PDB file of C-alpha atoms in Angstrom:
ATOM      1  CA  UNK A  13      17.181-155.029 190.329  1.00 50.00           C
ATOM      2  CA  UNK A  14      16.423-151.608 192.063  1.00 52.00           C
ATOM      3  CA  UNK A  15      18.049-149.815 189.042  1.00 60.00           C
ATOM      4  CA  UNK A  16      15.991-151.924 186.572  1.00 56.00           C
ATOM      5  CA  UNK A  17      12.927-151.092 188.146  1.00 58.00           C
ATOM      6  CA  UNK A  18      13.849-147.321 188.089  1.00 53.00           C
ATOM      7  CA  UNK A  19      14.448-147.883 184.243  1.00 52.00           C
ATOM      8  CA  UNK A  20      11.010-149.276 183.779  1.00 52.00           C
ATOM      9  CA  UNK A  21       9.377-146.634 185.530  1.00 60.00           C
ATOM     10  CA  UNK A  22      10.769-143.654 183.652  1.00 61.00           C
ATOM     11  CA  UNK A  23      10.031-145.253 180.808  1.00 64.00           C
ATOM     12  CA  UNK A  24       6.073-145.986 181.952  1.00 61.00           C
ATOM     13  CA  UNK A  25       6.819-142.151 182.588  1.00 66.00           C
ATOM     14  CA  UNK A  26       8.076-141.370 179.018  1.00 64.00           C
ATOM     15  CA  UNK A  27       5.505-143.407 177.273  1.00 65.00           C
ATOM     16  CA  UNK A  28       2.714-141.630 179.613  1.00 72.00           C
ATOM     17  CA  UNK A  29       4.337-138.216 178.874  1.00 76.00           C
ATOM     18  CA  UNK A  30       4.066-138.906 175.246  1.00 85.00           C
ATOM     19  CA  UNK A  31       0.341-140.463 174.741  1.00 90.00           C
ATOM     20  CA  UNK A  32      -0.455-136.962 176.558  1.00 93.00           C
ATOM     21  CA  UNK A  33       1.083-134.680 174.249  1.00 93.00           C
ATOM     22  CA  UNK A  34      -0.348-137.148 171.086  1.00 93.00           C
ATOM     23  CA  UNK A  35      -3.850-136.366 172.805  1.00 95.00           C
ATOM     24  CA  UNK A  36      -3.379-132.846 173.278  1.00 96.00           C
ATOM     25  CA  UNK A  37      -2.075-132.447 169.164  1.00 96.00           C
ATOM     26  CA  UNK A  38      -4.765-134.284 168.072  1.00 96.00           C
ATOM     27  CA  UNK A  39      -7.279-132.411 170.177  1.00 96.00           C
ATOM     28  CA  UNK A  40      -5.783-129.357 169.131  1.00 96.00           C
ATOM     29  CA  UNK A  41      -6.382-130.278 165.422  1.00 95.00           C
ATOM     30  CA  UNK A  42     -10.127-130.942 165.874  1.00 96.00           C
ATOM     31  CA  UNK A  43     -10.647-127.955 167.492  1.00 96.00           C
ATOM     32  CA  UNK A  44      -9.017-126.166 164.945  1.00 94.00           C
ATOM     33  CA  UNK A  45     -10.752-127.820 162.111  1.00 93.00           C
ATOM     34  CA  UNK A  46     -14.259-127.129 164.163  1.00 94.00           C
ATOM     35  CA  UNK A  47     -13.160-123.072 164.426  1.00 93.00           C
ATOM     36  CA  UNK A  48     -11.856-122.839 160.853  1.00 90.00           C
ATOM     37  CA  UNK A  49     -15.865-124.149 159.810  1.00 89.00           C
ATOM     38  CA  UNK A  50     -17.498-122.449 162.491  1.00 87.00           C
ATOM     39  CA  UNK A  51     -15.825-118.767 161.360  1.00 86.00           C
ATOM     40  CA  UNK A  52     -17.504-119.545 158.327  1.00 82.00           C
ATOM     41  CA  UNK A  53     -21.147-119.559 158.304  1.00 78.00           C
ATOM     42  CA  UNK A  54     -22.156-119.929 154.441  1.00 83.00           C
ATOM     43  CA  UNK A  55     -19.769-123.055 154.643  1.00 80.00           C
ATOM     44  CA  UNK A  56     -21.238-124.716 158.115  1.00 83.00           C
ATOM     45  CA  UNK A  57     -24.281-123.957 156.881  1.00 86.00           C
ATOM     46  CA  UNK A  58     -23.920-125.429 153.156  1.00 84.00           C
ATOM     47  CA  UNK A  59     -22.362-128.626 154.168  1.00 83.00           C
ATOM     48  CA  UNK A  60     -24.610-129.446 157.207  1.00 86.00           C
ATOM     49  CA  UNK A  61     -28.297-128.635 155.097  1.00 90.00           C
ATOM     50  CA  UNK A  62     -27.183-129.576 151.563  1.00 88.00           C
ATOM     51  CA  UNK A  63     -28.055-133.150 151.871  1.00 91.00           C
ATOM     52  CA  UNK A  64     -31.130-131.983 153.623  1.00 93.00           C
ATOM     53  CA  UNK A  65     -31.963-129.614 150.667  1.00 93.00           C
ATOM     54  CA  UNK A  66     -31.124-132.390 148.444  1.00 91.00           C
ATOM     55  CA  UNK A  67     -33.892-135.179 149.996  1.00 93.00           C
ATOM     56  CA  UNK A  68     -36.299-131.979 150.174  1.00 93.00           C
ATOM     57  CA  UNK A  69     -35.854-131.370 146.323  1.00 89.00           C
ATOM     58  CA  UNK A  70     -36.518-135.359 145.804  1.00 85.00           C
ATOM     59  CA  UNK A  71     -39.312-135.457 148.258  1.00 84.00           C
ATOM     60  CA  UNK A  72     -41.644-132.487 147.101  1.00 80.00           C
ATOM     61  CA  UNK A  73     -42.028-133.544 143.423  1.00 78.00           C
ATOM     62  CA  UNK A  74     -45.052-134.862 143.866  1.00 66.00           C
ATOM     63  CA  UNK A  75     -44.938-138.710 143.281  1.00 72.00           C
ATOM     64  CA  UNK A  76     -46.672-140.595 146.544  1.00 78.00           C
ATOM     65  CA  UNK A  77     -44.078-142.655 148.355  1.00 84.00           C
ATOM     66  CA  UNK A  78     -44.017-145.222 151.538  1.00 90.00           C
ATOM     67  CA  UNK A  79     -42.914-143.570 155.036  1.00 93.00           C
ATOM     68  CA  UNK A  80     -40.449-146.355 154.764  1.00 94.00           C
ATOM     69  CA  UNK A  81     -39.553-145.897 151.331  1.00 93.00           C
ATOM     70  CA  UNK A  82     -38.852-141.963 152.241  1.00 94.00           C
ATOM     71  CA  UNK A  83     -36.417-143.112 154.672  1.00 95.00           C
ATOM     72  CA  UNK A  84     -34.688-145.129 152.813  1.00 95.00           C
ATOM     73  CA  UNK A  85     -34.010-142.649 150.374  1.00 95.00           C
ATOM     74  CA  UNK A  86     -33.201-139.956 153.413  1.00 96.00           C
ATOM     75  CA  UNK A  87     -30.489-142.548 154.624  1.00 97.00           C
ATOM     76  CA  UNK A  88     -28.881-142.500 151.465  1.00 96.00           C
ATOM     77  CA  UNK A  89     -29.038-138.618 150.656  1.00 96.00           C
ATOM     78  CA  UNK A  90     -27.646-138.511 154.314  1.00 96.00           C
ATOM     79  CA  UNK A  91     -24.485-140.728 153.656  1.00 96.00           C
ATOM     80  CA  UNK A  92     -24.244-138.600 150.792  1.00 95.00           C
ATOM     81  CA  UNK A  93     -24.104-135.652 153.025  1.00 94.00           C
ATOM     82  CA  UNK A  94     -21.463-137.215 155.363  1.00 95.00           C
ATOM     83  CA  UNK A  95     -19.312-138.123 151.951  1.00 94.00           C
ATOM     84  CA  UNK A  96     -19.764-134.931 151.038  1.00 93.00           C
ATOM     85  CA  UNK A  97     -17.806-133.531 154.582  1.00 93.00           C
ATOM     86  CA  UNK A  98     -15.689-136.319 154.423  1.00 94.00           C
ATOM     87  CA  UNK A  99     -14.155-135.493 150.814  1.00 94.00           C
ATOM     88  CA  UNK A 100     -14.998-131.728 149.891  1.00 92.00           C
ATOM     89  CA  UNK A 101     -14.981-130.170 153.431  1.00 91.00           C
ATOM     90  CA  UNK A 102     -12.079-132.096 154.962  1.00 93.00           C
ATOM     91  CA  UNK A 103     -10.079-131.997 150.985  1.00 92.00           C
ATOM     92  CA  UNK A 104     -10.915-127.988 151.184  1.00 91.00           C
ATOM     93  CA  UNK A 105      -9.099-127.371 154.411  1.00 92.00           C
ATOM     94  CA  UNK A 106      -6.158-130.001 153.688  1.00 93.00           C
ATOM     95  CA  UNK A 107      -5.827-127.795 150.176  1.00 92.00           C
ATOM     96  CA  UNK A 108      -5.431-124.682 152.585  1.00 92.00           C
ATOM     97  CA  UNK A 109      -3.095-125.876 154.290  1.00 92.00           C
ATOM     98  CA  UNK A 110      -0.782-126.915 151.570  1.00 91.00           C
ATOM     99  CA  UNK A 111      -1.374-123.833 149.426  1.00 91.00           C
ATOM    100  CA  UNK A 112      -0.644-121.615 152.964  1.00 90.00           C
ATOM    101  CA  UNK A 113       2.521-124.018 153.023  1.00 90.00           C
ATOM    102  CA  UNK A 114       1.794-124.672 156.830  1.00 91.00           C
ATOM    103  CA  UNK A 115       3.265-128.299 156.074  1.00 91.00           C
ATOM    104  CA  UNK A 116       6.597-127.158 155.760  1.00 89.00           C
ATOM    105  CA  UNK A 117       5.873-125.421 159.319  1.00 90.00           C
ATOM    106  CA  UNK A 118       4.739-128.868 160.565  1.00 91.00           C
ATOM    107  CA  UNK A 119       7.649-130.712 159.010  1.00 90.00           C
ATOM    108  CA  UNK A 120      10.128-128.298 161.546  1.00 88.00           C
ATOM    109  CA  UNK A 121       7.944-128.900 164.663  1.00 89.00           C
ATOM    110  CA  UNK A 122       7.371-132.135 166.838  1.00 90.00           C
ATOM    111  CA  UNK A 123       3.599-132.430 165.669  1.00 91.00           C
ATOM    112  CA  UNK A 124       3.169-136.142 165.524  1.00 91.00           C
ATOM    113  CA  UNK A 125       1.014-136.960 161.306  1.00 92.00           C
ATOM    114  CA  UNK A 126      -1.261-139.877 163.295  1.00 91.00           C
ATOM    115  CA  UNK A 127      -2.185-136.516 165.799  1.00 93.00           C
ATOM    116  CA  UNK A 128      -2.884-134.549 162.755  1.00 94.00           C
ATOM    117  CA  UNK A 129      -4.783-136.912 160.949  1.00 94.00           C
ATOM    118  CA  UNK A 130      -6.828-138.015 164.152  1.00 94.00           C
ATOM    119  CA  UNK A 131      -7.711-134.588 165.106  1.00 96.00           C
ATOM    120  CA  UNK A 132      -8.643-133.838 161.288  1.00 95.00           C
ATOM    121  CA  UNK A 133     -11.104-137.002 161.061  1.00 95.00           C
ATOM    122  CA  UNK A 134     -12.780-136.317 164.620  1.00 96.00           C
ATOM    123  CA  UNK A 135     -13.482-132.764 162.978  1.00 96.00           C
ATOM    124  CA  UNK A 136     -14.855-134.444 159.805  1.00 95.00           C
ATOM    125  CA  UNK A 137     -16.839-136.917 162.507  1.00 96.00           C
ATOM    126  CA  UNK A 138     -18.298-134.314 163.967  1.00 95.00           C
ATOM    127  CA  UNK A 139     -19.642-132.291 160.658  1.00 95.00           C
ATOM    128  CA  UNK A 140     -20.547-135.522 159.000  1.00 96.00           C
ATOM    129  CA  UNK A 141     -22.755-136.580 161.451  1.00 95.00           C
ATOM    130  CA  UNK A 142     -24.378-133.194 161.239  1.00 95.00           C
ATOM    131  CA  UNK A 143     -24.624-133.368 158.153  1.00 95.00           C
ATOM    132  CA  UNK A 144     -26.396-137.434 158.238  1.00 96.00           C
ATOM    133  CA  UNK A 145     -28.547-136.065 160.972  1.00 96.00           C
ATOM    134  CA  UNK A 146     -30.309-132.869 159.273  1.00 95.00           C
ATOM    135  CA  UNK A 147     -31.038-135.318 156.418  1.00 96.00           C
ATOM    136  CA  UNK A 148     -33.010-137.832 158.673  1.00 96.00           C
ATOM    137  CA  UNK A 149     -34.516-134.685 160.422  1.00 96.00           C
ATOM    138  CA  UNK A 150     -35.560-133.736 156.878  1.00 95.00           C
ATOM    139  CA  UNK A 151     -37.165-137.161 156.576  1.00 95.00           C
ATOM    140  CA  UNK A 152     -38.779-137.025 159.350  1.00 95.00           C
ATOM    141  CA  UNK A 153     -40.499-133.575 158.744  1.00 94.00           C
ATOM    142  CA  UNK A 154     -41.678-135.235 155.419  1.00 92.00           C
ATOM    143  CA  UNK A 155     -43.317-138.308 157.204  1.00 92.00           C
ATOM    144  CA  UNK A 156     -40.421-141.005 156.765  1.00 94.00           C
ATOM    145  CA  UNK A 157     -40.441-143.352 159.273  1.00 94.00           C
ATOM    146  CA  UNK A 158     -37.716-144.827 161.009  1.00 96.00           C
ATOM    147  CA  UNK A 159     -36.923-147.554 163.242  1.00 94.00           C
ATOM    148  CA  UNK A 160     -34.536-149.750 165.023  1.00 94.00           C
ATOM    149  CA  UNK A 161     -34.244-153.336 164.090  1.00 91.00           C
ATOM    150  CA  UNK A 162     -32.384-154.254 167.655  1.00 91.00           C
ATOM    151  CA  UNK A 163     -30.398-153.400 170.447  1.00 93.00           C
ATOM    152  CA  UNK A 164     -27.336-154.511 168.290  1.00 92.00           C
ATOM    153  CA  UNK A 165     -29.017-151.678 165.691  1.00 94.00           C
ATOM    154  CA  UNK A 166     -26.954-149.238 167.526  1.00 94.00           C
ATOM    155  CA  UNK A 167     -23.469-149.849 167.170  1.00 92.00           C
ATOM    156  CA  UNK A 168     -23.410-151.262 163.841  1.00 92.00           C
ATOM    157  CA  UNK A 169     -25.390-148.216 162.525  1.00 94.00           C
ATOM    158  CA  UNK A 170     -22.397-146.000 164.409  1.00 93.00           C
ATOM    159  CA  UNK A 171     -19.700-148.343 162.626  1.00 90.00           C
ATOM    160  CA  UNK A 172     -21.396-147.808 159.263  1.00 92.00           C
ATOM    161  CA  UNK A 173     -21.325-144.467 159.417  1.00 92.00           C
ATOM    162  CA  UNK A 174     -18.185-144.031 160.968  1.00 91.00           C
ATOM    163  CA  UNK A 175     -16.759-146.404 158.212  1.00 87.00           C
ATOM    164  CA  UNK A 176     -17.857-144.135 155.554  1.00 88.00           C
ATOM    165  CA  UNK A 177     -16.602-140.893 156.779  1.00 92.00           C
ATOM    166  CA  UNK A 178     -12.806-142.685 157.319  1.00 91.00           C
ATOM    167  CA  UNK A 179     -12.906-144.024 154.061  1.00 91.00           C
ATOM    168  CA  UNK A 180     -13.868-140.703 151.934  1.00 94.00           C
ATOM    169  CA  UNK A 181     -11.729-138.730 154.103  1.00 94.00           C
ATOM    170  CA  UNK A 182      -8.335-140.811 153.073  1.00 93.00           C
ATOM    171  CA  UNK A 183      -9.547-141.161 149.596  1.00 93.00           C
ATOM    172  CA  UNK A 184      -9.585-137.370 149.813  1.00 94.00           C
ATOM    173  CA  UNK A 185      -5.575-136.850 150.905  1.00 93.00           C
ATOM    174  CA  UNK A 186      -4.311-137.845 147.387  1.00 93.00           C
ATOM    175  CA  UNK A 187      -7.082-136.443 145.595  1.00 93.00           C
ATOM    176  CA  UNK A 188      -6.278-133.125 146.954  1.00 94.00           C
ATOM    177  CA  UNK A 189      -2.156-133.612 146.591  1.00 91.00           C
ATOM    178  CA  UNK A 190      -2.426-134.609 142.817  1.00 91.00           C
ATOM    179  CA  UNK A 191      -4.785-131.958 142.510  1.00 89.00           C
ATOM    180  CA  UNK A 192      -2.145-129.186 143.720  1.00 81.00           C
ATOM    181  CA  UNK A 193      -4.618-126.083 144.527  1.00 85.00           C
ATOM    182  CA  UNK A 194      -7.889-125.652 146.093  1.00 87.00           C
ATOM    183  CA  UNK A 195     -10.461-125.122 143.044  1.00 90.00           C
ATOM    184  CA  UNK A 196      -9.675-128.368 141.161  1.00 93.00           C
ATOM    185  CA  UNK A 197      -9.680-130.298 144.536  1.00 91.00           C
ATOM    186  CA  UNK A 198     -13.035-129.093 146.058  1.00 90.00           C
ATOM    187  CA  UNK A 199     -14.258-129.951 142.148  1.00 93.00           C
ATOM    188  CA  UNK A 200     -12.365-133.241 142.397  1.00 94.00           C
ATOM    189  CA  UNK A 201     -13.769-133.968 145.401  1.00 93.00           C
ATOM    190  CA  UNK A 202     -17.221-132.890 144.916  1.00 91.00           C
ATOM    191  CA  UNK A 203     -17.704-134.679 141.762  1.00 94.00           C
ATOM    192  CA  UNK A 204     -16.648-137.939 143.476  1.00 95.00           C
ATOM    193  CA  UNK A 205     -19.404-137.619 145.627  1.00 94.00           C
ATOM    194  CA  UNK A 206     -22.129-136.872 143.809  1.00 93.00           C
ATOM    195  CA  UNK A 207     -20.524-139.543 141.021  1.00 95.00           C
ATOM    196  CA  UNK A 208     -20.476-142.122 143.586  1.00 95.00           C
ATOM    197  CA  UNK A 209     -23.883-141.095 144.836  1.00 95.00           C
ATOM    198  CA  UNK A 210     -25.444-141.466 141.701  1.00 94.00           C
ATOM    199  CA  UNK A 211     -24.243-144.130 139.886  1.00 96.00           C
ATOM    200  CA  UNK A 212     -24.940-146.657 142.644  1.00 96.00           C
ATOM    201  CA  UNK A 213     -28.342-145.716 142.838  1.00 94.00           C
ATOM    202  CA  UNK A 214     -28.300-143.220 145.414  1.00 94.00           C
ATOM    203  CA  UNK A 215     -25.701-144.988 147.785  1.00 95.00           C
ATOM    204  CA  UNK A 216     -27.190-148.468 147.045  1.00 95.00           C
ATOM    205  CA  UNK A 217     -30.852-147.353 148.390  1.00 95.00           C
ATOM    206  CA  UNK A 218     -31.999-147.834 144.781  1.00 94.00           C
ATOM    207  CA  UNK A 219     -30.776-150.070 142.938  1.00 94.00           C
ATOM    208  CA  UNK A 220     -32.597-150.003 139.738  1.00 93.00           C
ATOM    209  CA  UNK A 221     -31.041-146.704 139.440  1.00 93.00           C
ATOM    210  CA  UNK A 222     -27.730-148.028 139.332  1.00 95.00           C
ATOM    211  CA  UNK A 223     -26.485-149.183 136.025  1.00 94.00           C
ATOM    212  CA  UNK A 224     -24.215-151.820 138.914  1.00 91.00           C
ATOM    213  CA  UNK A 225     -26.190-155.125 138.682  1.00 79.00           C
ATOM    214  CA  UNK A 226     -26.161-158.078 141.165  1.00 81.00           C
ATOM    215  CA  UNK A 227     -24.697-157.906 144.635  1.00 92.00           C
ATOM    216  CA  UNK A 228     -22.110-155.663 143.456  1.00 95.00           C
ATOM    217  CA  UNK A 229     -23.553-153.112 145.519  1.00 95.00           C
ATOM    218  CA  UNK A 230     -23.474-155.154 148.869  1.00 95.00           C
ATOM    219  CA  UNK A 231     -19.861-154.488 148.550  1.00 95.00           C
ATOM    220  CA  UNK A 232     -18.803-151.263 147.385  1.00 94.00           C
ATOM    221  CA  UNK A 233     -17.525-148.973 150.334  1.00 92.00           C
ATOM    222  CA  UNK A 234     -19.866-146.232 150.401  1.00 93.00           C
ATOM    223  CA  UNK A 235     -23.388-148.838 149.441  1.00 96.00           C
ATOM    224  CA  UNK A 236     -22.289-151.544 152.172  1.00 95.00           C
ATOM    225  CA  UNK A 237     -22.726-148.968 154.886  1.00 95.00           C
ATOM    226  CA  UNK A 238     -25.350-147.452 153.264  1.00 96.00           C
ATOM    227  CA  UNK A 239     -27.550-150.698 153.149  1.00 96.00           C
ATOM    228  CA  UNK A 240     -26.346-151.979 156.485  1.00 96.00           C
ATOM    229  CA  UNK A 241     -28.189-147.991 158.198  1.00 96.00           C
ATOM    230  CA  UNK A 242     -31.104-149.018 156.307  1.00 97.00           C
ATOM    231  CA  UNK A 243     -31.797-152.366 157.339  1.00 96.00           C
ATOM    232  CA  UNK A 244     -30.956-151.768 160.660  1.00 96.00           C
ATOM    233  CA  UNK A 245     -33.063-148.053 160.566  1.00 96.00           C
ATOM    234  CA  UNK A 246     -36.064-148.588 158.376  1.00 96.00           C
ATOM    235  CA  UNK A 247     -38.377-150.494 159.635  1.00 93.00           C
ATOM    236  CA  UNK A 248     -39.476-152.855 156.314  1.00 90.00           C
ATOM    237  CA  UNK A 249     -39.553-156.322 155.891  1.00 86.00           C
ATOM    238  CA  UNK A 250     -40.670-156.362 151.840  1.00 90.00           C
ATOM    239  CA  UNK A 251     -37.164-155.062 150.457  1.00 94.00           C
ATOM    240  CA  UNK A 252     -37.871-156.215 146.872  1.00 92.00           C
ATOM    241  CA  UNK A 253     -41.084-154.285 147.305  1.00 90.00           C
ATOM    242  CA  UNK A 254     -39.542-151.279 148.408  1.00 90.00           C
ATOM    243  CA  UNK A 255     -36.990-151.308 145.789  1.00 91.00           C
ATOM    244  CA  UNK A 256     -34.319-151.830 148.346  1.00 94.00           C
ATOM    245  CA  UNK A 257     -33.544-155.136 146.675  1.00 92.00           C
ATOM    246  CA  UNK A 258     -32.354-157.335 144.935  1.00 92.00           C
ATOM    247  CA  UNK A 259     -29.946-157.131 145.955  1.00 93.00           C
ATOM    248  CA  UNK A 260     -30.645-159.113 148.955  1.00 93.00           C
ATOM    249  CA  UNK A 261     -30.358-157.162 152.493  1.00 95.00           C
ATOM    250  CA  UNK A 262     -26.194-157.588 153.368  1.00 94.00           C
ATOM    251  CA  UNK A 263     -27.063-159.326 157.101  1.00 90.00           C
ATOM    252  CA  UNK A 264     -24.938-162.292 157.160  1.00 91.00           C
ATOM    253  CA  UNK A 265     -21.865-161.397 159.647  1.00 89.00           C
ATOM    254  CA  UNK A 266     -19.466-161.732 157.064  1.00 93.00           C
ATOM    255  CA  UNK A 267     -20.692-157.608 155.876  1.00 93.00           C
ATOM    256  CA  UNK A 268     -19.872-156.630 159.304  1.00 88.00           C
ATOM    257  CA  UNK A 269     -16.169-158.438 159.125  1.00 91.00           C
ATOM    258  CA  UNK A 270     -16.113-156.808 155.361  1.00 92.00           C
ATOM    259  CA  UNK A 271     -16.712-153.193 157.271  1.00 87.00           C
ATOM    260  CA  UNK A 272     -14.286-153.957 159.951  1.00 86.00           C
ATOM    261  CA  UNK A 273     -11.862-154.797 157.154  1.00 90.00           C
ATOM    262  CA  UNK A 274     -12.755-151.249 155.072  1.00 88.00           C
ATOM    263  CA  UNK A 275     -11.782-149.544 159.043  1.00 84.00           C
ATOM    264  CA  UNK A 276      -8.454-150.796 159.327  1.00 88.00           C
ATOM    265  CA  UNK A 277      -7.525-150.456 155.543  1.00 89.00           C
ATOM    266  CA  UNK A 278      -8.735-146.773 155.844  1.00 87.00           C
ATOM    267  CA  UNK A 279      -6.887-146.090 159.000  1.00 86.00           C
ATOM    268  CA  UNK A 280      -3.531-148.074 157.978  1.00 91.00           C
ATOM    269  CA  UNK A 281      -3.705-146.177 154.358  1.00 91.00           C
ATOM    270  CA  UNK A 282      -4.448-142.540 155.886  1.00 90.00           C
ATOM    271  CA  UNK A 283      -1.390-142.787 158.239  1.00 90.00           C
ATOM    272  CA  UNK A 284       0.912-143.703 155.453  1.00 92.00           C
ATOM    273  CA  UNK A 285      -0.259-141.286 152.631  1.00 90.00           C
ATOM    274  CA  UNK A 286      -0.234-138.685 155.499  1.00 92.00           C
ATOM    275  CA  UNK A 287       3.378-139.760 156.660  1.00 91.00           C
ATOM    276  CA  UNK A 288       4.702-139.817 153.353  1.00 90.00           C
ATOM    277  CA  UNK A 289       2.885-137.412 150.810  1.00 90.00           C
ATOM    278  CA  UNK A 290       2.250-134.561 154.000  1.00 91.00           C
ATOM    279  CA  UNK A 291       5.495-134.761 155.919  1.00 91.00           C
ATOM    280  CA  UNK A 292       7.922-136.188 153.170  1.00 87.00           C
ATOM    281  CA  UNK A 293       9.212-139.134 155.986  1.00 85.00           C
ATOM    282  CA  UNK A 294       8.634-142.603 155.751  1.00 78.00           C
ATOM    283  CA  UNK A 295       5.489-144.955 154.953  1.00 79.00           C
ATOM    284  CA  UNK A 296       5.126-145.570 158.351  1.00 74.00           C
ATOM    285  CA  UNK A 297       5.630-143.767 161.656  1.00 67.00           C
TER     286      UNK A 297
END
């Protein structure tokens, strides 16, 4: 009996050690990616201010708009900023590591692929949040009006923002690997971000500008989170008059379930891609 208890305790200790090592590796990759961006002041300034500059260019065209309309457009542009960070910056750092053959060294080390991916994504989330916040600040500077719809708006808005980042960082992985070099990867990821933004009517905030008709805009991985953010952060009721509808705003619980499904899909797909394409292991740890 004592032997069995000791064996269980030893297993728990080993599991605890493995978990601590995993957290240390994830933290190390987070700090490293943030440090790389901080060391390049021009890149940091560009990724954080790019969406805010785009919004200000739209807001200063002399067309008279309402405060809530400005708020919805700033959110759509802010989500573009998050996508830009997650596609361009995340992809650029990954492409650089591939070109420098760092993964040859990583494969020979006891590094957890999931810890590396988590660290990269954590850094991406921090920078994407900065880009999104900078755009909202630009919106406030031009008179945009924001307001929470209720206490539930806080977790829903955070989940919507995190989903956008997770999904597009996972999309960046195969784009970078297929591109083969940093320059092509940077061009490709930028085109994907801007293309999705334009084709979906500023990420679903101006449906009239999108060639995509009907309720499809409530289901796409860039427009669903954006329209949820608009609904929960913009104090408006007449969405048709504002130009955000039709389609109707995604307020049903089923849309939150779809949001969660996207998050799970992104996490699983990202883990599989990193294991297989970067570490040359099996599809699953």
